[in-house]
mmCIF file of C-alpha atoms in Angstrom:
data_model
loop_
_atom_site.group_PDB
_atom_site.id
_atom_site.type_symbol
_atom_site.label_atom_id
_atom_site.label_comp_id
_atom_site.label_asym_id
_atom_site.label_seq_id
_atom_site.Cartn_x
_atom_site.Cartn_y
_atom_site.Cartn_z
ATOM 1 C CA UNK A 1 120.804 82.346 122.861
ATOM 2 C CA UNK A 2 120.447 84.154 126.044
ATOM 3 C CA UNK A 3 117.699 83.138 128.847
ATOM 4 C CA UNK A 4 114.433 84.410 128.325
ATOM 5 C CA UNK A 5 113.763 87.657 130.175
ATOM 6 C CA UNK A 6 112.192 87.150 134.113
ATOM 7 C CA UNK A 7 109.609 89.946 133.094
ATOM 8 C CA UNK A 8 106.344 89.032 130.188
ATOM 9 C CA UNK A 9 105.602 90.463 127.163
ATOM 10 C CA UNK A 10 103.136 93.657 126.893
ATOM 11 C CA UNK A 11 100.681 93.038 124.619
ATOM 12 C CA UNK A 12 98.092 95.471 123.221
ATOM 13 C CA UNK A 13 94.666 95.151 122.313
ATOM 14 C CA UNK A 14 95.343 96.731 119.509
ATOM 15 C CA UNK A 15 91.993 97.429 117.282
ATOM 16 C CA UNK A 16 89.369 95.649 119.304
ATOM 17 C CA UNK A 17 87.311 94.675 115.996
ATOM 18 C CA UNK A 18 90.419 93.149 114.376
ATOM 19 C CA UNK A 19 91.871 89.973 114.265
ATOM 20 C CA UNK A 20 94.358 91.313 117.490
ATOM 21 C CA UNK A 21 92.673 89.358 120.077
ATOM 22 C CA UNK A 22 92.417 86.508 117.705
ATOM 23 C CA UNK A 23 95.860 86.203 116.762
ATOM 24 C CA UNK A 24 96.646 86.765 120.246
ATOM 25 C CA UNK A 25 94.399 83.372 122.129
ATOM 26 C CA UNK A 26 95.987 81.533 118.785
ATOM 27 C CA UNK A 27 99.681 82.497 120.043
ATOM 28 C CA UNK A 28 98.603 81.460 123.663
ATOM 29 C CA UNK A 29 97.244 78.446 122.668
ATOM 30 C CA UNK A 30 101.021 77.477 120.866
ATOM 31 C CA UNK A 31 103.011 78.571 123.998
ATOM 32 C CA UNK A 32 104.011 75.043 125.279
ATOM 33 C CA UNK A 33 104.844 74.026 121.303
ATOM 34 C CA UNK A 34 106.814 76.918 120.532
ATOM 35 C CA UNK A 35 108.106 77.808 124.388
ATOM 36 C CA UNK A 36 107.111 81.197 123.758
ATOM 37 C CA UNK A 37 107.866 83.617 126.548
ATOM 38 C CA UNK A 38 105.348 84.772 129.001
ATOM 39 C CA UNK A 39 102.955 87.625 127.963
ATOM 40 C CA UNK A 40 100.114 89.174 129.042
ATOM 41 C CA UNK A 41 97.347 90.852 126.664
ATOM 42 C CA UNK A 42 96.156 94.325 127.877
ATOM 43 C CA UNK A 43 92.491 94.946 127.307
ATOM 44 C CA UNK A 44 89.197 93.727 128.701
ATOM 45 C CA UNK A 45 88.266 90.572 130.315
ATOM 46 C CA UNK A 46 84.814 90.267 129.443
ATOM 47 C CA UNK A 47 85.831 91.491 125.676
ATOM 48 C CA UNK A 48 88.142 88.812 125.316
ATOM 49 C CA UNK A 49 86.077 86.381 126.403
ATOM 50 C CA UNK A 50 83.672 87.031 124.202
ATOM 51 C CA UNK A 51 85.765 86.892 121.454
ATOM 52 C CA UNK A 52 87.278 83.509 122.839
ATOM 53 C CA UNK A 53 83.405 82.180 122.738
ATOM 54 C CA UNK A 54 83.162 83.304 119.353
ATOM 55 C CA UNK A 55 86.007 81.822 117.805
ATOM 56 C CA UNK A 56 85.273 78.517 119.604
ATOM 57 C CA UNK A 57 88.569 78.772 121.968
ATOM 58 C CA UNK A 58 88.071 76.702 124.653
ATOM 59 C CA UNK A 59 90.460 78.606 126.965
ATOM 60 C CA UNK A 60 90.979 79.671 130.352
ATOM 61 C CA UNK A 61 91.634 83.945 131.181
ATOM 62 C CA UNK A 62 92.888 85.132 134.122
ATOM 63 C CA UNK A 63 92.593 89.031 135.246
ATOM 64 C CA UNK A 64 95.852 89.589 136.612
ATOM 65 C CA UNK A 65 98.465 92.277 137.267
ATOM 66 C CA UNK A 66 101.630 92.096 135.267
ATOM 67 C CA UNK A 67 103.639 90.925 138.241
ATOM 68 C CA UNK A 68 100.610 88.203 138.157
ATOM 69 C CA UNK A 69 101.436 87.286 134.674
ATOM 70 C CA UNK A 70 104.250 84.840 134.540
ATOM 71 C CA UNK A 71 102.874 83.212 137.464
ATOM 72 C CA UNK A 72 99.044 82.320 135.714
ATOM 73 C CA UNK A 73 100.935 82.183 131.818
ATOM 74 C CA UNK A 74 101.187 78.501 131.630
ATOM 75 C CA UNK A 75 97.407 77.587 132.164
ATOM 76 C CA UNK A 76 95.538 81.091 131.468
ATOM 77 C CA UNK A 77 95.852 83.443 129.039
ATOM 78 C CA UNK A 78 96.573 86.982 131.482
ATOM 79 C CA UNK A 79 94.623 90.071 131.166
ATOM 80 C CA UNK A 80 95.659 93.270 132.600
ATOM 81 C CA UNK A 81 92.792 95.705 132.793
ATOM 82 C CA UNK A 82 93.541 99.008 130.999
ATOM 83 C CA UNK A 83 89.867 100.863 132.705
ATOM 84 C CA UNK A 84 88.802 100.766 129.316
ATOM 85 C CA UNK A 85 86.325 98.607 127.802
ATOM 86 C CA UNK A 86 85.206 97.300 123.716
ATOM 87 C CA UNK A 87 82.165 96.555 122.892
ATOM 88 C CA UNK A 88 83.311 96.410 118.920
ATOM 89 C CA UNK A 89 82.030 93.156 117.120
ATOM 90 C CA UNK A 90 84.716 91.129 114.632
ATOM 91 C CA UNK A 91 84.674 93.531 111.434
ATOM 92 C CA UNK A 92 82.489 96.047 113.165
ATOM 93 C CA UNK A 93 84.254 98.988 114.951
ATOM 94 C CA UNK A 94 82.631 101.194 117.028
ATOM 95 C CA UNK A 95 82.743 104.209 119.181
ATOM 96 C CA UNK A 96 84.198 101.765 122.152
ATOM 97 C CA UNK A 97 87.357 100.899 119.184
ATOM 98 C CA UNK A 98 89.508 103.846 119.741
ATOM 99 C CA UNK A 99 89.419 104.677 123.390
ATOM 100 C CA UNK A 100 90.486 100.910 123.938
ATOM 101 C CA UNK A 101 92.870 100.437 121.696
ATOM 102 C CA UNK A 102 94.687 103.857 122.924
ATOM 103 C CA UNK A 103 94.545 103.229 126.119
ATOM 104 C CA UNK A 104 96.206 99.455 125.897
ATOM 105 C CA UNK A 105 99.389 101.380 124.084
ATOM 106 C CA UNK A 106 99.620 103.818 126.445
ATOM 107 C CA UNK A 107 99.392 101.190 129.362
ATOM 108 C CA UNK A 108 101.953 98.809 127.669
ATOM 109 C CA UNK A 109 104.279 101.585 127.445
ATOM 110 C CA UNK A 110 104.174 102.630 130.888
ATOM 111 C CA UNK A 111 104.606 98.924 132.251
ATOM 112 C CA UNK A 112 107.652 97.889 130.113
ATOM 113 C CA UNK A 113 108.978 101.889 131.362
ATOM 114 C CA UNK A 114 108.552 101.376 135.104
ATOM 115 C CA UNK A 115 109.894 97.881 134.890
ATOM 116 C CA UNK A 116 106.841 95.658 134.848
ATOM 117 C CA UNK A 117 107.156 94.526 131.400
ATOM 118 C CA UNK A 118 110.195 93.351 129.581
ATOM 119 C CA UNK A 119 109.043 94.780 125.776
ATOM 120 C CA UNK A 120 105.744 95.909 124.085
ATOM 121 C CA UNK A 121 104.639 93.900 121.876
ATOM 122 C CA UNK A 122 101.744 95.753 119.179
ATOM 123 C CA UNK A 123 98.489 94.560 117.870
ATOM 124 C CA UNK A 124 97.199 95.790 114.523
ATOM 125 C CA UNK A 125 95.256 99.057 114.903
ATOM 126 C CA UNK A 126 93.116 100.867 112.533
ATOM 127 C CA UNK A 127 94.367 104.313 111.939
ATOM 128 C CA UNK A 128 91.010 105.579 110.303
ATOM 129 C CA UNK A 129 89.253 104.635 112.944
ATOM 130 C CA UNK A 130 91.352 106.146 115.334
ATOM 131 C CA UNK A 131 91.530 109.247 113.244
ATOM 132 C CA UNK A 132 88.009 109.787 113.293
ATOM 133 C CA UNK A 133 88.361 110.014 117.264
ATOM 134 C CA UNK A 134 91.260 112.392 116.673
ATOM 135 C CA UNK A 135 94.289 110.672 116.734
ATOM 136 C CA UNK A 136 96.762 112.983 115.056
ATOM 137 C CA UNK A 137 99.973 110.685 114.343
ATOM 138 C CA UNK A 138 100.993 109.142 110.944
ATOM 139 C CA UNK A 139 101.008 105.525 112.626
ATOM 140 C CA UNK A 140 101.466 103.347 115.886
ATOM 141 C CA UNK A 141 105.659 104.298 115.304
ATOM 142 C CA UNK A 142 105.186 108.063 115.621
ATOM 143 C CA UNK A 143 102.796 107.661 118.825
ATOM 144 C CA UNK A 144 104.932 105.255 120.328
ATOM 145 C CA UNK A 145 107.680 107.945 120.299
ATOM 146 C CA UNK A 146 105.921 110.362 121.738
ATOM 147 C CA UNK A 147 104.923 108.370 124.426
ATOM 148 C CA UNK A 148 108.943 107.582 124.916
ATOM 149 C CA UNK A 149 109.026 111.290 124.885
ATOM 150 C CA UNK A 150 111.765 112.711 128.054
ATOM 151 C CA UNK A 151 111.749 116.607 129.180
ATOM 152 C CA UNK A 152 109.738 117.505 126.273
ATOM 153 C CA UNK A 153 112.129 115.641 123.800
ATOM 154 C CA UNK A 154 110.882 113.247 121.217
ATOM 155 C CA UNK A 155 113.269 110.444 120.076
ATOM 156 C CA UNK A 156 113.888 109.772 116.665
ATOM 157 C CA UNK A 157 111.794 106.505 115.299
ATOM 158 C CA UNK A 158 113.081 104.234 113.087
ATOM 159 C CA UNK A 159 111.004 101.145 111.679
ATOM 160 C CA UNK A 160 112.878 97.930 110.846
ATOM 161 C CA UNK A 161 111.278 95.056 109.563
ATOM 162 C CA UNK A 162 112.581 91.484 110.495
ATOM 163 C CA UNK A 163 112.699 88.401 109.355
ATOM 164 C CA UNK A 164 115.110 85.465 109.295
ATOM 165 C CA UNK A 165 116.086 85.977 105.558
ATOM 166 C CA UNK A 166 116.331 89.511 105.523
ATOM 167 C CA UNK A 167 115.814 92.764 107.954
ATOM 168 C CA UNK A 168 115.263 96.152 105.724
ATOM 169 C CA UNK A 169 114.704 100.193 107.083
ATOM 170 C CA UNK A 170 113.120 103.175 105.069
ATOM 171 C CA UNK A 171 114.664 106.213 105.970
ATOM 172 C CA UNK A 172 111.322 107.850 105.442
ATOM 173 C CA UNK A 173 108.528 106.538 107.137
ATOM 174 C CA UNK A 174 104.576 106.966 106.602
ATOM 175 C CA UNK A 175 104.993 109.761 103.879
ATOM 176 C CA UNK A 176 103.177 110.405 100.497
ATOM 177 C CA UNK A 177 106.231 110.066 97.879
ATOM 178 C CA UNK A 178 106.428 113.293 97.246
ATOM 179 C CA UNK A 179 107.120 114.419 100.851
ATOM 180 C CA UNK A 180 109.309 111.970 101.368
ATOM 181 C CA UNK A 181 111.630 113.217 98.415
ATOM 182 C CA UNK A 182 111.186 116.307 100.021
ATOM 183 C CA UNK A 183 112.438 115.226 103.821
ATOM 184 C CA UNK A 184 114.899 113.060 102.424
ATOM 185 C CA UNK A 185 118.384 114.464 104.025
ATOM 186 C CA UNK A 186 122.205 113.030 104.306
ATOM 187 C CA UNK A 187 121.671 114.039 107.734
ATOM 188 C CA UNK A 188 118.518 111.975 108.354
ATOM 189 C CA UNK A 189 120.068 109.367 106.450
ATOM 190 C CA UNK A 190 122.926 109.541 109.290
ATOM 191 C CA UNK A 191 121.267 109.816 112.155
ATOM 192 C CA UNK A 192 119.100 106.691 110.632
ATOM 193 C CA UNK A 193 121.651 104.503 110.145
ATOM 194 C CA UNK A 194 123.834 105.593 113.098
ATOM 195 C CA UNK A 195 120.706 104.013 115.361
ATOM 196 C CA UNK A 196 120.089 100.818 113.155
ATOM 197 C CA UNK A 197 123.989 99.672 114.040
ATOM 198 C CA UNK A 198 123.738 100.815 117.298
ATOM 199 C CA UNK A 199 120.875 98.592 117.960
ATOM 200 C CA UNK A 200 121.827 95.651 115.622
ATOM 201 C CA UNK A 201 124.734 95.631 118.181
ATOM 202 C CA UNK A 202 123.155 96.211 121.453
ATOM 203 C CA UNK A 203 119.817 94.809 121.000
ATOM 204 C CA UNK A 204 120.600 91.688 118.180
ATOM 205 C CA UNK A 205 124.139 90.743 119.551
ATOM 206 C CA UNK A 206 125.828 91.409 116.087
ATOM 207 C CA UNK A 207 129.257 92.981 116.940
ATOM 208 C CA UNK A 208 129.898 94.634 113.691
ATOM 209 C CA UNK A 209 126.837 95.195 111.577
ATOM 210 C CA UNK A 210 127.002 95.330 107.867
ATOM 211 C CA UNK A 211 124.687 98.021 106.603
ATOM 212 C CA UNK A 212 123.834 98.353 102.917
ATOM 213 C CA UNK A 213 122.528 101.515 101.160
ATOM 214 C CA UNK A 214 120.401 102.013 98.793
ATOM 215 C CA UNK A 215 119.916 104.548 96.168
ATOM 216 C CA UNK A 216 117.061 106.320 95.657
ATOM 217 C CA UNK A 217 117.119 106.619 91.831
ATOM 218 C CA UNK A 218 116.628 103.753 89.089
ATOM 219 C CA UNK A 219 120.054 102.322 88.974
ATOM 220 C CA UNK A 220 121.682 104.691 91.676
ATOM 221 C CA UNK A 221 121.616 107.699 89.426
ATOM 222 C CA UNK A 222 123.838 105.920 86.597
ATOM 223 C CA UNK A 223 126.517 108.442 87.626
ATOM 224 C CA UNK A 224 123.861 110.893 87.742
ATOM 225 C CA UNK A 225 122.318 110.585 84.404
ATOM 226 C CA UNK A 226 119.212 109.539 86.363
ATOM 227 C CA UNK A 227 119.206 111.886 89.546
ATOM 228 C CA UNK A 228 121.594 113.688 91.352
ATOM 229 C CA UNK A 229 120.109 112.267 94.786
ATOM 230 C CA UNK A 230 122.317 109.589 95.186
ATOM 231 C CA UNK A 231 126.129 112.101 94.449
ATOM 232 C CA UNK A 232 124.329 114.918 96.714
ATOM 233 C CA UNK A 233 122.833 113.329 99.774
ATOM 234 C CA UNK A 234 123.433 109.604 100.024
ATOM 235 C CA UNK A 235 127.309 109.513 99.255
ATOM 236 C CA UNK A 236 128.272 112.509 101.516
ATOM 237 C CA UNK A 237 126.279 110.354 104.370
ATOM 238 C CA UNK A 238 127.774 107.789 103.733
ATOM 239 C CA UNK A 239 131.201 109.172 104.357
ATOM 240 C CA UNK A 240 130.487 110.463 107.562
ATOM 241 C CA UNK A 241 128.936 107.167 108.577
ATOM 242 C CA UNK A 242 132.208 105.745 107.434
ATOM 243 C CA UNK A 243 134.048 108.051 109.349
ATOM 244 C CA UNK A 244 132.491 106.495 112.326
ATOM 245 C CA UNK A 245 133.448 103.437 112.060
ATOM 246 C CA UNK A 246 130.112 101.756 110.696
ATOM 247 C CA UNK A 247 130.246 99.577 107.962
ATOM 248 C CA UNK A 248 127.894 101.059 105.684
ATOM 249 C CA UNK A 249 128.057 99.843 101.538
ATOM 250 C CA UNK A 250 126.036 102.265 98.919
ATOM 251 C CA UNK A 251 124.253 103.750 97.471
ATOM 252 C CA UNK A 252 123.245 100.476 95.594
ATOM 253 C CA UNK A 253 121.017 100.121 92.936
ATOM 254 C CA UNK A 254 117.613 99.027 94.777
ATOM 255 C CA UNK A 255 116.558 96.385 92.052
ATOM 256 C CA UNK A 256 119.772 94.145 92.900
ATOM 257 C CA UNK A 257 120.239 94.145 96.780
ATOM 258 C CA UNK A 258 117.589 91.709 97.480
ATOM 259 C CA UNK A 259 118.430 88.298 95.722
ATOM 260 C CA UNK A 260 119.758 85.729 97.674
ATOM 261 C CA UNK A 261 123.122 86.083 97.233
ATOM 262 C CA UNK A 262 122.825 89.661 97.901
ATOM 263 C CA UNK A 263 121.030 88.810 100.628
ATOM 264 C CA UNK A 264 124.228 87.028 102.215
ATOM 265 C CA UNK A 265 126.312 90.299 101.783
ATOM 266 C CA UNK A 266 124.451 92.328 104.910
ATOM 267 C CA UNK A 267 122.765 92.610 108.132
ATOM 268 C CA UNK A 268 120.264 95.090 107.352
ATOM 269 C CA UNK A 269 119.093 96.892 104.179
ATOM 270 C CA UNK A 270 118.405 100.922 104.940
ATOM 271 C CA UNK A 271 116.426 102.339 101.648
ATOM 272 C CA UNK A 272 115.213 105.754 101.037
ATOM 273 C CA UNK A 273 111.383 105.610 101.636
ATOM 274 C CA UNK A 274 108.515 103.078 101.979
ATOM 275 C CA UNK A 275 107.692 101.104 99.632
ATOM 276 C CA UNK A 276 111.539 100.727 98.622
ATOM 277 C CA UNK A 277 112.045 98.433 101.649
ATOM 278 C CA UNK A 278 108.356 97.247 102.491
ATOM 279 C CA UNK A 279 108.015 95.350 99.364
ATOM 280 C CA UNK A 280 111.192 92.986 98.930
ATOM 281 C CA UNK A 281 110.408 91.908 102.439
ATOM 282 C CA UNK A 282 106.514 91.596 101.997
ATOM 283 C CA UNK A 283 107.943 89.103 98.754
ATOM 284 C CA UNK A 284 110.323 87.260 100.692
ATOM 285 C CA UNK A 285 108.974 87.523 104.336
ATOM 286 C CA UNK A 286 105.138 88.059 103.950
ATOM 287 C CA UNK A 287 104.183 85.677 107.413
ATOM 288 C CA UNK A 288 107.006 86.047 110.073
ATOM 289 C CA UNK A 289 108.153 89.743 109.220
ATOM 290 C CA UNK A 290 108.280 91.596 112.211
ATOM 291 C CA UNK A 291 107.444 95.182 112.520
ATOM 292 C CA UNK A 292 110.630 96.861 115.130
ATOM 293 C CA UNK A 293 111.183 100.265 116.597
ATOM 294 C CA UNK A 294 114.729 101.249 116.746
ATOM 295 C CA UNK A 295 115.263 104.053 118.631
ATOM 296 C CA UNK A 296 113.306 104.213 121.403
ATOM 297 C CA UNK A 297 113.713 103.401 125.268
ATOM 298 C CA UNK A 298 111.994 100.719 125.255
ATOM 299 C CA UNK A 299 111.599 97.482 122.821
ATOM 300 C CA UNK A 300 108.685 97.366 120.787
ATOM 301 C CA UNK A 301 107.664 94.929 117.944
ATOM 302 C CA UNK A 302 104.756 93.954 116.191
ATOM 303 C CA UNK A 303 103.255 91.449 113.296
ATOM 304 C CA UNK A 304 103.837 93.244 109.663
ATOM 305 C CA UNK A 305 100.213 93.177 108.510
ATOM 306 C CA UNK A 306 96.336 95.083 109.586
ATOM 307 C CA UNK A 307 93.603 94.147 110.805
ATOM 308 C CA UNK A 308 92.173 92.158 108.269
ATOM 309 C CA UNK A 309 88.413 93.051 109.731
ATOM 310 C CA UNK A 310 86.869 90.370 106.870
ATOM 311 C CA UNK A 311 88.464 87.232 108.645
ATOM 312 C CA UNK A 312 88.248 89.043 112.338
ATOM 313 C CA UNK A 313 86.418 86.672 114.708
ATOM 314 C CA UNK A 314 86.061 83.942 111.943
ATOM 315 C CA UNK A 315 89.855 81.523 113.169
ATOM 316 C CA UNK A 316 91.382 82.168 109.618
ATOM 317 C CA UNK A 317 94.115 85.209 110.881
ATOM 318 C CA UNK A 318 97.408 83.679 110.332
ATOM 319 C CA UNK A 319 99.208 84.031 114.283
ATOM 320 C CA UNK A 320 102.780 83.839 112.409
ATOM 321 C CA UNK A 321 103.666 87.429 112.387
ATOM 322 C CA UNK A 322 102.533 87.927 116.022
ATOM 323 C CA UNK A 323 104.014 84.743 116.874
ATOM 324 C CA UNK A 324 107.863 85.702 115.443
ATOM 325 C CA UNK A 325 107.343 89.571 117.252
ATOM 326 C CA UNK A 326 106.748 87.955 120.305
ATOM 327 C CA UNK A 327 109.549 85.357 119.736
ATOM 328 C CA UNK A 328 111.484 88.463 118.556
ATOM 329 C CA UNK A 329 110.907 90.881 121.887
ATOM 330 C CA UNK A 330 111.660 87.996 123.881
ATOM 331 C CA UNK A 331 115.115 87.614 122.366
ATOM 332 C CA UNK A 332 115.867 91.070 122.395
ATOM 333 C CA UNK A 333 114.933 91.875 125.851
ATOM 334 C CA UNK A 334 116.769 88.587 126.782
ATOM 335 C CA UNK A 335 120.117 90.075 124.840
ATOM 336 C CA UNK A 336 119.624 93.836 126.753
ATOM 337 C CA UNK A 337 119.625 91.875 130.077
#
């Protein structure tokens, strides 16, 4: 593995009255066991000292700049001030949850983009409580590219989830079912899996990534006595795709590509919409599944669950997923080095 990158780890708040600031003093407090690379949380001193008190964490914080951060990682846990402040209790979000939690993305994303950072990595945020203060984006993977937006253009997106047993993609992201039948193209399907080997290359050191396909009818169509989908806009994607030179296998039935031995057969599982690939990796994954975003300019990962506001502030959130996205953004932005 390559040496762990000179610059930390952006963390975000993420929603201050989630279990984000929890899971992130539990990470910090495993740092020297698992050698984790050097991050810094971005958010509110006070705040996370408070939550620190509360969860009986007897820890030191330093407020620091990110060029401060590797230097006071191995005996404080680094804050970088975003100028804006949470007053939100564990389970309790209030009118303070949105303006901090936005403003710790944005932040993140500017310091990994002007060189200060080395990746972002994302804390859980609550999407109806940021809708209710007029956030307008499906999820944290839309706003994210927007952010990465240059000269007014927007990057595509793409959400892989990760884990050591298996690393899946929906074509179509945060969609009711129906509208995701309805965006579903071969040429989104291209331009999909075009980035995923791109970045399985570049950013997880596999030379030659083998993708597999699925279909997006029970069975693949059965020779499309089940759907047409599969004939029409999977298979004529999947020849261009070959044309490129990517190795790309499908359209496969979805019910058999995720045993183990089919498991063995690929480096990444692309599927047609959500659920598809979110729940064979929520079976087999559920506590170190990673959240990336292929795609962007930037690296950006994150744990695979929410906020869990019933255990916030309580010292029952799991750290694992945060734990592998952080061991995760370290290794990528180690490899991109």
């Amino acid at each position: 593995m390559a040496a762990l990158p000179i610059k930390p780890l952006a963390l975000t708040l993420g929603e201050p009255a989630g279990i984000g600031p929890d899971i992130t003093i539990a990470a910090w407090l495993r740092r020297r066991e698992l050698n984790l690379p050097a991050f810094y949380l971005l958010g509110d001193e006070a705040f996370v000292a408070q939550r620190a008190k509360a969860l009986g964490a007897g820890i030191r914080i330093a407020a620091v700049s990110p060029d401060e951060a590797n230097a006071a990682f191995a005996e404080a846990l680094p804050v970088v001030a975003t100028g804006q402040s949470a007053t939100a209790e564990p389970g309790k979000p209030d009118a303070s949850s949105a303006p901090a939690a936005l403003a710790s993305i944005r932040q993140a994303v500017t310091d990994v983009r002007e060189g200060r950072a080395g990746a972002v990595v994302t804390n859980p945020i609550a999407k109806s409580v940021l809708y209710r203060a007029g956030f307008r984006h499906p999820g944290h993977t839309e706003f994210l590219a927007e952010l990465a937006a240059e000269d007014g253009r927007v990057p595509q997106p793409v959400m892989m989830l990760w884990s050591p047993r298996l690393a899946v993609v929906p074509v179509t992201i945060h969609l009711s079912l129906r509208e995701a039948l309805s965006q579903l193209s071969s040429e989104l399907i291209v331009s999909t899996v075009r980035i995923v080997a791109t970045e399985l290359t570049s950013r997880f050191g596999i030379a030659r990534p083998r993708i597999a396909v699925s279909g997006l009818n029970p069975h693949a169509g059965e020779d499309g006595s089940l759907g047409h989908e599969e004939q029409t806009v999977i298979a004529p994607a999947l020849k261009v795709l070959r044309n490129d030179g990517i190795e790309a296998r499908g359209p496969l039935p979805a019910d058999t590509m995720f045993h183990d031995a089919a498991r063995n057969l690929y480096d990444c599982a692309v599927c047609m919409y959500h659920d598809q690939a979110l729940i064979p990796i929520k079976t087999v994954a559920f506590d170190d599944a990673v959240n990336v975003t292929l795609g962007l300019p930037f690296i950006r990962t994150s744990p695979d669950h929410g906020t869990a506001f019933d255990i916030a502030g309580t010292s029952k959130a799991n750290p694992s997923s945060l734990i592998a996205a952080i061991q995760l953004a370290g290794r990528m932005a180690a490899t991109q080095i």
